[in-house]
Amino acid sequence: MPTPLIEVENLYAGFAARPTAVDGISFTIERGECLALVGESGSGKSVTARTLVGLTGLHSRVRAESLRFDGEDLQGLAESRWRRIRGARIGFVLQDALSSLDPLRPVGREIAEPLKLHTTLTKVARQAKVLELLASVGVPEPELRAGQYPHQLSGGLRQRALIASAIACGPELLIADEPTTALDATIQAQILALLQELKAATSLLIVSHDLSVVARLADRVAVMRDGRIVEQGTTAQVLHDPRHDYTKALLAAVPATHAKGTRLSSAALVPQHRLLEEGEGILRKLEPVAGRDAGGGAADRLRPADDRRPNGGDPVISARELVKSFEGHDKVTRTVVSGVSFDLHPGETVGIVGESGSGKTTTARIVLGLEKPDSGTVSLHGRRWDSLRPVEQRAERRRLQVIYQDPLSSFDPRYTVERIIGEALGVIGLNGSARRDRTVELLELVSLDADYLKRRPLELSGGQRQRIAIARALAPEPEVIVCDEPVSALDVSVQAQILDLLADLQERLGVAYLFISHDLGVIHHVSDRVLVMKDGEVVEAGDVRQIFDAPAHDYTRALLGAVSTLALSK
Amino acid sequence: MTVLTARRSLPALALPTRRWRFRPGLILGVGYLVLLVVAAIAPGLLTSHDPLEISTAGAFVPPSGEHLLGTDQSGRDILARMIYGARSSLIMGLGATAIGVTVGSVVGLIAGLANRFVEGTIMRLIDVTLSIPDLLMALVVVTLLGTGTVNALFAVAFASIPYYARLLRAQAHVVRRSTYVEAATALGLRRWTVIRRHVLPNAFKPLIGLATIGIGNAIGAGASLSFLGLGTKPPAPEWGNMLSLGIQYISNDWLMVAIPGLAITLTVLAVTVVGRDLKRRSEGRAV
Amino acid sequence: MGIWKRIGTRLVAGIGVLWGAATLSFIALHVTAGDAALATVAGDGANPTQAVLDRVRTDYGLDLPLYQQYLNYLGRLLTGDLGESYQQRVSVAKAIGEQLGETVQLALSAAVVAVVLAVGVAILTARRRPWIRSTASGIELVLTSFPTFVLGLVLLIIFSFKAGWFPVSGNEGFAALVLPTFTLALPIAATLSQVLRTELEEVLEQPFILTARSRGMREASVRLGHALRHALIQIVTMSGFVIGGLLGGAVITETLFVRRGVGQLMLTATTTKDIPLVLGVVIFAATVYVVVNLIVDIVYGLIDPRVVTS
Amino acid sequence: ACATTDGTSAANADSSARTAGSALNAEGTPADGGTLNLSMSADPLCLDPHAISSDVEQIFGRILTDNLVYLDKDGNPSPWLAEKWEISPDGKTYTFHLRTGVTFSDGAVFDAQAVVTNFEHMLDPDTRSPLAGPYIAPYVDSKIIDAQTLEVHLQQPYSPFLDVLAQGWLGLLSPKAIKESTPAQLCEKPVGSGPFVLTGYTKTQGATFVKRQGYTWAPPLLGATGQPHLDGINVSWVGQDAVRFNSLTSGQYQATGYVPAQNAAAVKASTGLVYSNVNRIGLPYTIEFNTTRAPFDDIKVRQAFVAAVNREAVVKTVGFGERQLATSFVDRVTKYYDPTVTLPGFDVKRANELLDQAGWTAKDAEGYRTKGGKQLIVQWPVGQTATISPIFDLIQAQVKAVGIKVNIELIPSAQLTTRRYDGDYDLSAGVWHTNTPDVLYIKYATFSIPNKARLGQNTSHLSDPQLDGWLDQARQTTDKVQLADLYGKVQHRLAELTPGFPVYDNSVLWAFSSKLHNVVVDTSHGTPYFAYAWLEK
Ligand SMILES: Nc1ncnc2c1ncn2[C@@H]1O[C@H](COP(=O)(O)OP(=O)(O)OP(=O)(O)O)[C@@H](O)[C@H]1O
Ligand SMILES: Nc1ncnc2c1ncn2[C@@H]1O[C@H](COP(=O)(O)OP(=O)(O)OP(=O)(O)O)[C@@H](O)[C@H]1O
Ligand SMILES: [Mg+2]
Ligand SMILES: [Mg+2]
Ligand code: NI
């Protein structure tokens, strides 16, 4: 029996701040095989991948009973030996693909670097090889692209350039850490096709939280949680006949397979999640404080929403013919949003999908009054809102809240959770102990507790931050929440909690959502109606089922066609 | 350095123990600064000598029980002069930095928050002041106001204003465009509330680190002014002054250079060590 | 196209800065006490006749109303005439020109040494073991905080008085340049390397560095080939500070090492109220400032393609 | 070959060299060749001796130029380029008989016309002469009798005329150079007839001189003929005292001027160095009162101030044993110095009494005296410099004991000059070195009080008819007995009037390598004269 290409036994890896990032795992990768590591965010997938190239970093410690590449012990390997393996025999594609290319160098030089290091090719030969590689990963116009800088390339192109540089020397193993996050569906599909092609010649280690990607590529799957491998087996077995509770919960949490109104998260995923059990009790506390004038409509919104009727009644927000253009650095004016119109009714979710740069965020910002449209109008309850003076706008702002795509940057880094939420509560005039009590209630509402009051944003995990952002958006008791990619950075388990929470709130409070995402599964799950945007225009709009089942526009069809769902791999 | 067997503990529990890690540097720094402050406020507590009193023992008396660090060229007790000089030096370091930082940041913030015209005007003015050599600025200030600790302080402060102003403007720009400021606006807070709560404190943040270095620089700059004859008025004791005078007598008594030199360096080190610690704390980082 | 336009606006702004600097200094010099004509001929130890004093006053137009003097000065400035030094009695251009060589030599060598040292130290110590970093940053702190003249004196005592490796003073030869260069360069290098290290440490955390390592690049190449360029952006950004430090430090270095140079010139010119000479130095310094900023702008674009093209 | 002027020679000239005129380190057989590296404290920024007042000119003058007369050991004029002279009985006409065969280094011939050109250049306002011109202020015109004979007419009798002609600032320049250059050009390239020729001058850095081929007209008193021994002299300006001192010990220079007193002991202790400390003719280092405004318009306050100052202690502290306590208003090496003058001594009790008498009886919270609610405070503006003398602190501290507050103001030199001429100060300090007792006229005659129409050096603003009479008379006579009497009376009267108080006799401290031999100390200003100095190989 030939030795496996990678042999890992009882691997431990850790950092000062996190001593057991990887907590005794074992796996092997055979030649020509593709192993996928899946699991919770922070479970140690990337660290595991990095131990294989000896790049866990300055303050890390790695120990294993066995850590072998092609029979060679990687532990205590001399730097010079390592250098002969890295790049030459193991190609590595980092998780943060978009920032994994040196921004100050043309991509061509980056791709040529491993060639320069590991081959004796002349400069001319290297140049030729670079173009060949770019072509082979499906980059159009390789000559042009090789001379461009990363910031001049789209995310998909960057990702491909990175893969090109990783496979430049024809490695025996390619490690690709989350090769498709942050890419929209069409580009994601292209990358997956590329990897599938590579599989023929190279062994693969794929790290991903996207199970549909795994389903398409992997021969075997290892499920990680908390630094351990909880389950390992063939792809078919793990995805279709999971043994471990966590795997089961993970699979259940994939939103695309669920229609709106079904729950995604389960107790196994979120042991501390109390919303499901106690949700009603907590929500009841959200009744308006007696005697306080919460402004028009507040009492209405807070009644249990049994008579809520999406698409009925007057829209809270109506946007008409929004147009916005920006002047770029090159002094060329680009129209980013052009003729966008839609209505958003109480208790309704309107999803916006579309490729990167299609104007989704800009539309949202116009709606929020953070950006002035060049033309077009936004009305709040039928009243023009965009043309109000800032002072007048301020009075209405609390009705419209926003969850930023990147919650961390939307928090004042000096503020504690208590102050962040407290500030939002201050807007509706809540002070003193009342404010504090309500803060705790809100935290509980997003399944956190008073322990978190004194934490600063940096001391929270990604999911926790996201939930604080939601709690802040809820605090002023808004009628509309604009959610800009609220779950893009999260693994399915955390994502599930958030989506469920949003659904609950809508159910009970009648909040309307403008929900932006490039994840069609998520959009499918949350939306009542969907807008598809491309190049600043709404190319298609309609009921979620209608869009997903019978897309009318070519672009929508392309988008949907590119989606790889678990179902597809069955 | 990592113990792999340790189980993950909650950060909230782990923090306090790390925050109070024993750090001799910090303790020494704080101790030194406390001593300085005492010297500045009540120098009489630390020495019984008069810094201006000409000793009967004469000039350049080597260290002895009577004069712990010896006497200077005029027969004055060096230790007493060091202790009494702490006040001017601290005033120079803290005062110049305080003025520089305050004026600089007000100007910088106005530039950073105002419209383009105001900003452009302020920035060109700052360019003008930056383009004039610091020393000339100092000379002009000293010529206008005369020499003396306070005037030298103004000279040093004045020269530092444009640097702080530029920093603050850049910082205000960054903060103003930051998502959290926008988020605060989106909450419906007043413009001034947003500026007060979020823009100002965050724009000031990098200043803590810079200002601690600035204090050292200011003491050094004050000493340099003394070296060029523009510093403190005699006979008032001031470290920079003592240093530049000491150089003349370096072959007679090297302590006259070494002592004030050491004091300045230690002050800067202490301020920096403490300042860095403060900065870390203000950022809420585990120390 | 963009870059030319930017240079154009920068130049216009630069001329504005020059005018502002000249005007501000003109006012400052005139409001400060002291009679320039007296200072010119009747300083310590001089016993000139009244005729001499009167001649100087009329020769230099010091008897005219201030606004007239200002307009005359601006008028001459427009024709490129900086006037005549009161003390030296030669054209200001010549007086500065005579001193310029040494200052430029010193400033350039100090700038080179400062940058090389800063880059070297930062590259060697960034993201290394804690004791290496704290030793380096401790030394840097001491250097930044030490008054230049003390540093210079310490260097003099050690390397010149005691060891005798370098001449104590003078302008001649390479050896005479070593100590002043280091005196001037060390504090700047220390500040730069602090900034650089922080920057480098940030860059070395970047995913693209990890990627470079994953290609089998040696550590030195990673630092030199990838990280350094990013750090250079910082140096370029800090050039204003560096220039200021060089000019300011030059005065003291020149005084201490008895080198001729613009710094010395300015110091004496200011205390003796040699107004045209001071203004000449100001205009010179302001020009350097403007030009350096302009170059920085261009270099910035060269180092960081994102600036120009994005 | 040449011999030393004088029998007295000393390897370590400390004691003997307190008087001028001797040659230092004179033993050994002179050797030709070598370049002397000399370090000096400051660049005068102009080398035309007529256009500057810088002290260092006294040395450059002797390197670059020759004078009409040379002062002998006793300070009497002796021949140099003027072989002999006659003075008319009314003291207003001087007839000079000039030496033949003297040429300037640019080839111009030294003759009567050359001297006239020089005088006119000194007096030309365009030269901006701060010393040379003013020293010959009574000059009216000249009559050239023949190429070698010149008759000079003065406005009024001026007995110091010959003395001042011996000063370095009045060294003679090539008439050709004077005619052909602008004042600025002459500053950069003065041409003289002296033992060395200027070959390079880099402002603020240094100057180089090479020996004048065929130079044979040194003062006969030097007793030497023939060319200088040194090939040349390189002068560097090294402003920092500590640096200058150390570069001497490290051997970078073979001679340095203006050795700080605090380094004298180290120089003396060093076997490789020769030390010279020579007193200067003129006003000692003197602290003067502004006698025209309160509080020093009251002589009692002036006397009290003097009594409150312990001059011995001050001199000891600032002089490091290298300075002599001044005993009169002229330095003890000055002609007609009167040793019988006694300056009041240190007497705190008397100081207090005097102040009480003057009405400054009350004391404020700080312990300073007051009168009519006004504090007894005096302003002392001082030039900004890094090397500020401890003398200010010391005196400030001493008079504080009797309740006088001294406010030392450090101000830039431009401001200091202006305030000096405006009379805006209570105390001022300084020296005035020249080579004649006429310094007393410059410092204390009513004529010398600066006013709107005339600059002057009477900084105490003392105006005393009796003094004026004696000083005028002294200018009119060349009779030694009469002069001694007049200057003696002046010195006694000054001690009485107390326009200020002399602190220490001004002296020039020099140090050379012991390899540098036969450095003559010039009587005129106590400075070294390198015409026949030589370097041991
Ligand atoms: N350099 C480091 N220093 C300290 N802790 C680290 C470091 N790198 C990773 N960790 C921690 O190790 C744990 C595992 O991280 P890892 O990057 O492997 O997670 P992951 O499974 O890849 O998660 P994700 O899906 O979010 O990428 C995390 O808790 C992380 O915070
Ligand atoms: N302030 C601005 N100045 C100039 N251009 C802008 C500005 N804001 C957005 N743009 C440009 O407008 C276009 C649309 O941006 P927008 O953020 O709305 O896209 P998006 O659909 O949200 O994309 P993504 O999915 O990447 O978030 C982009 O090309 C962007 O570069
Ligand atoms: Mg990862
Ligand atoms: Mg967006
Ligand atoms: Ni003089």
Tab-separated table of N, CA, C and O and ligand atoms in Angstrom, chain A residues 42 45-47 95 177-178 207, ligand 3:
chain	number	residue	atom	x	y	z
A	42	GLY	N	-14.200	29.302	13.136
A	42	GLY	CA	-13.299	29.274	14.286
A	42	GLY	C	-13.020	27.879	14.803
A	42	GLY	O	-12.437	27.708	15.864
A	45	LYS	N	-10.155	25.040	11.035
A	45	LYS	CA	-9.941	24.545	9.671
A	45	LYS	C	-8.714	25.203	9.035
A	45	LYS	O	-7.838	24.508	8.518
A	46	SER	N	-8.688	26.522	9.092
A	46	SER	CA	-7.568	27.219	8.440
A	46	SER	C	-6.251	26.894	9.122
A	46	SER	O	-5.229	26.721	8.467
A	47	VAL	N	-6.294	26.818	10.433
A	47	VAL	CA	-5.062	26.505	11.149
A	47	VAL	C	-4.553	25.138	10.743
A	47	VAL	O	-3.355	24.940	10.497
A	95	GLN	N	-7.264	31.749	2.635
A	95	GLN	CA	-8.679	32.067	2.822
A	95	GLN	C	-9.032	33.460	2.304
A	95	GLN	O	-10.005	33.630	1.592
A	177	ASP	N	-8.247	27.266	0.758
A	177	ASP	CA	-9.004	27.622	1.963
A	177	ASP	C	-10.114	28.568	1.564
A	177	ASP	O	-9.852	29.695	1.122
A	178	GLU	N	-11.333	28.133	1.713
A	178	GLU	CA	-12.501	28.943	1.361
A	178	GLU	C	-12.323	29.611	-0.010
A	178	GLU	O	-12.312	30.845	-0.110
A	207	VAL	N	-11.052	23.734	2.126
A	207	VAL	CA	-11.667	24.173	3.372
A	207	VAL	C	-12.841	25.045	2.996
A	207	VAL	O	-12.709	25.938	2.166
E	3	MG	MG	-10.604	29.823	8.032
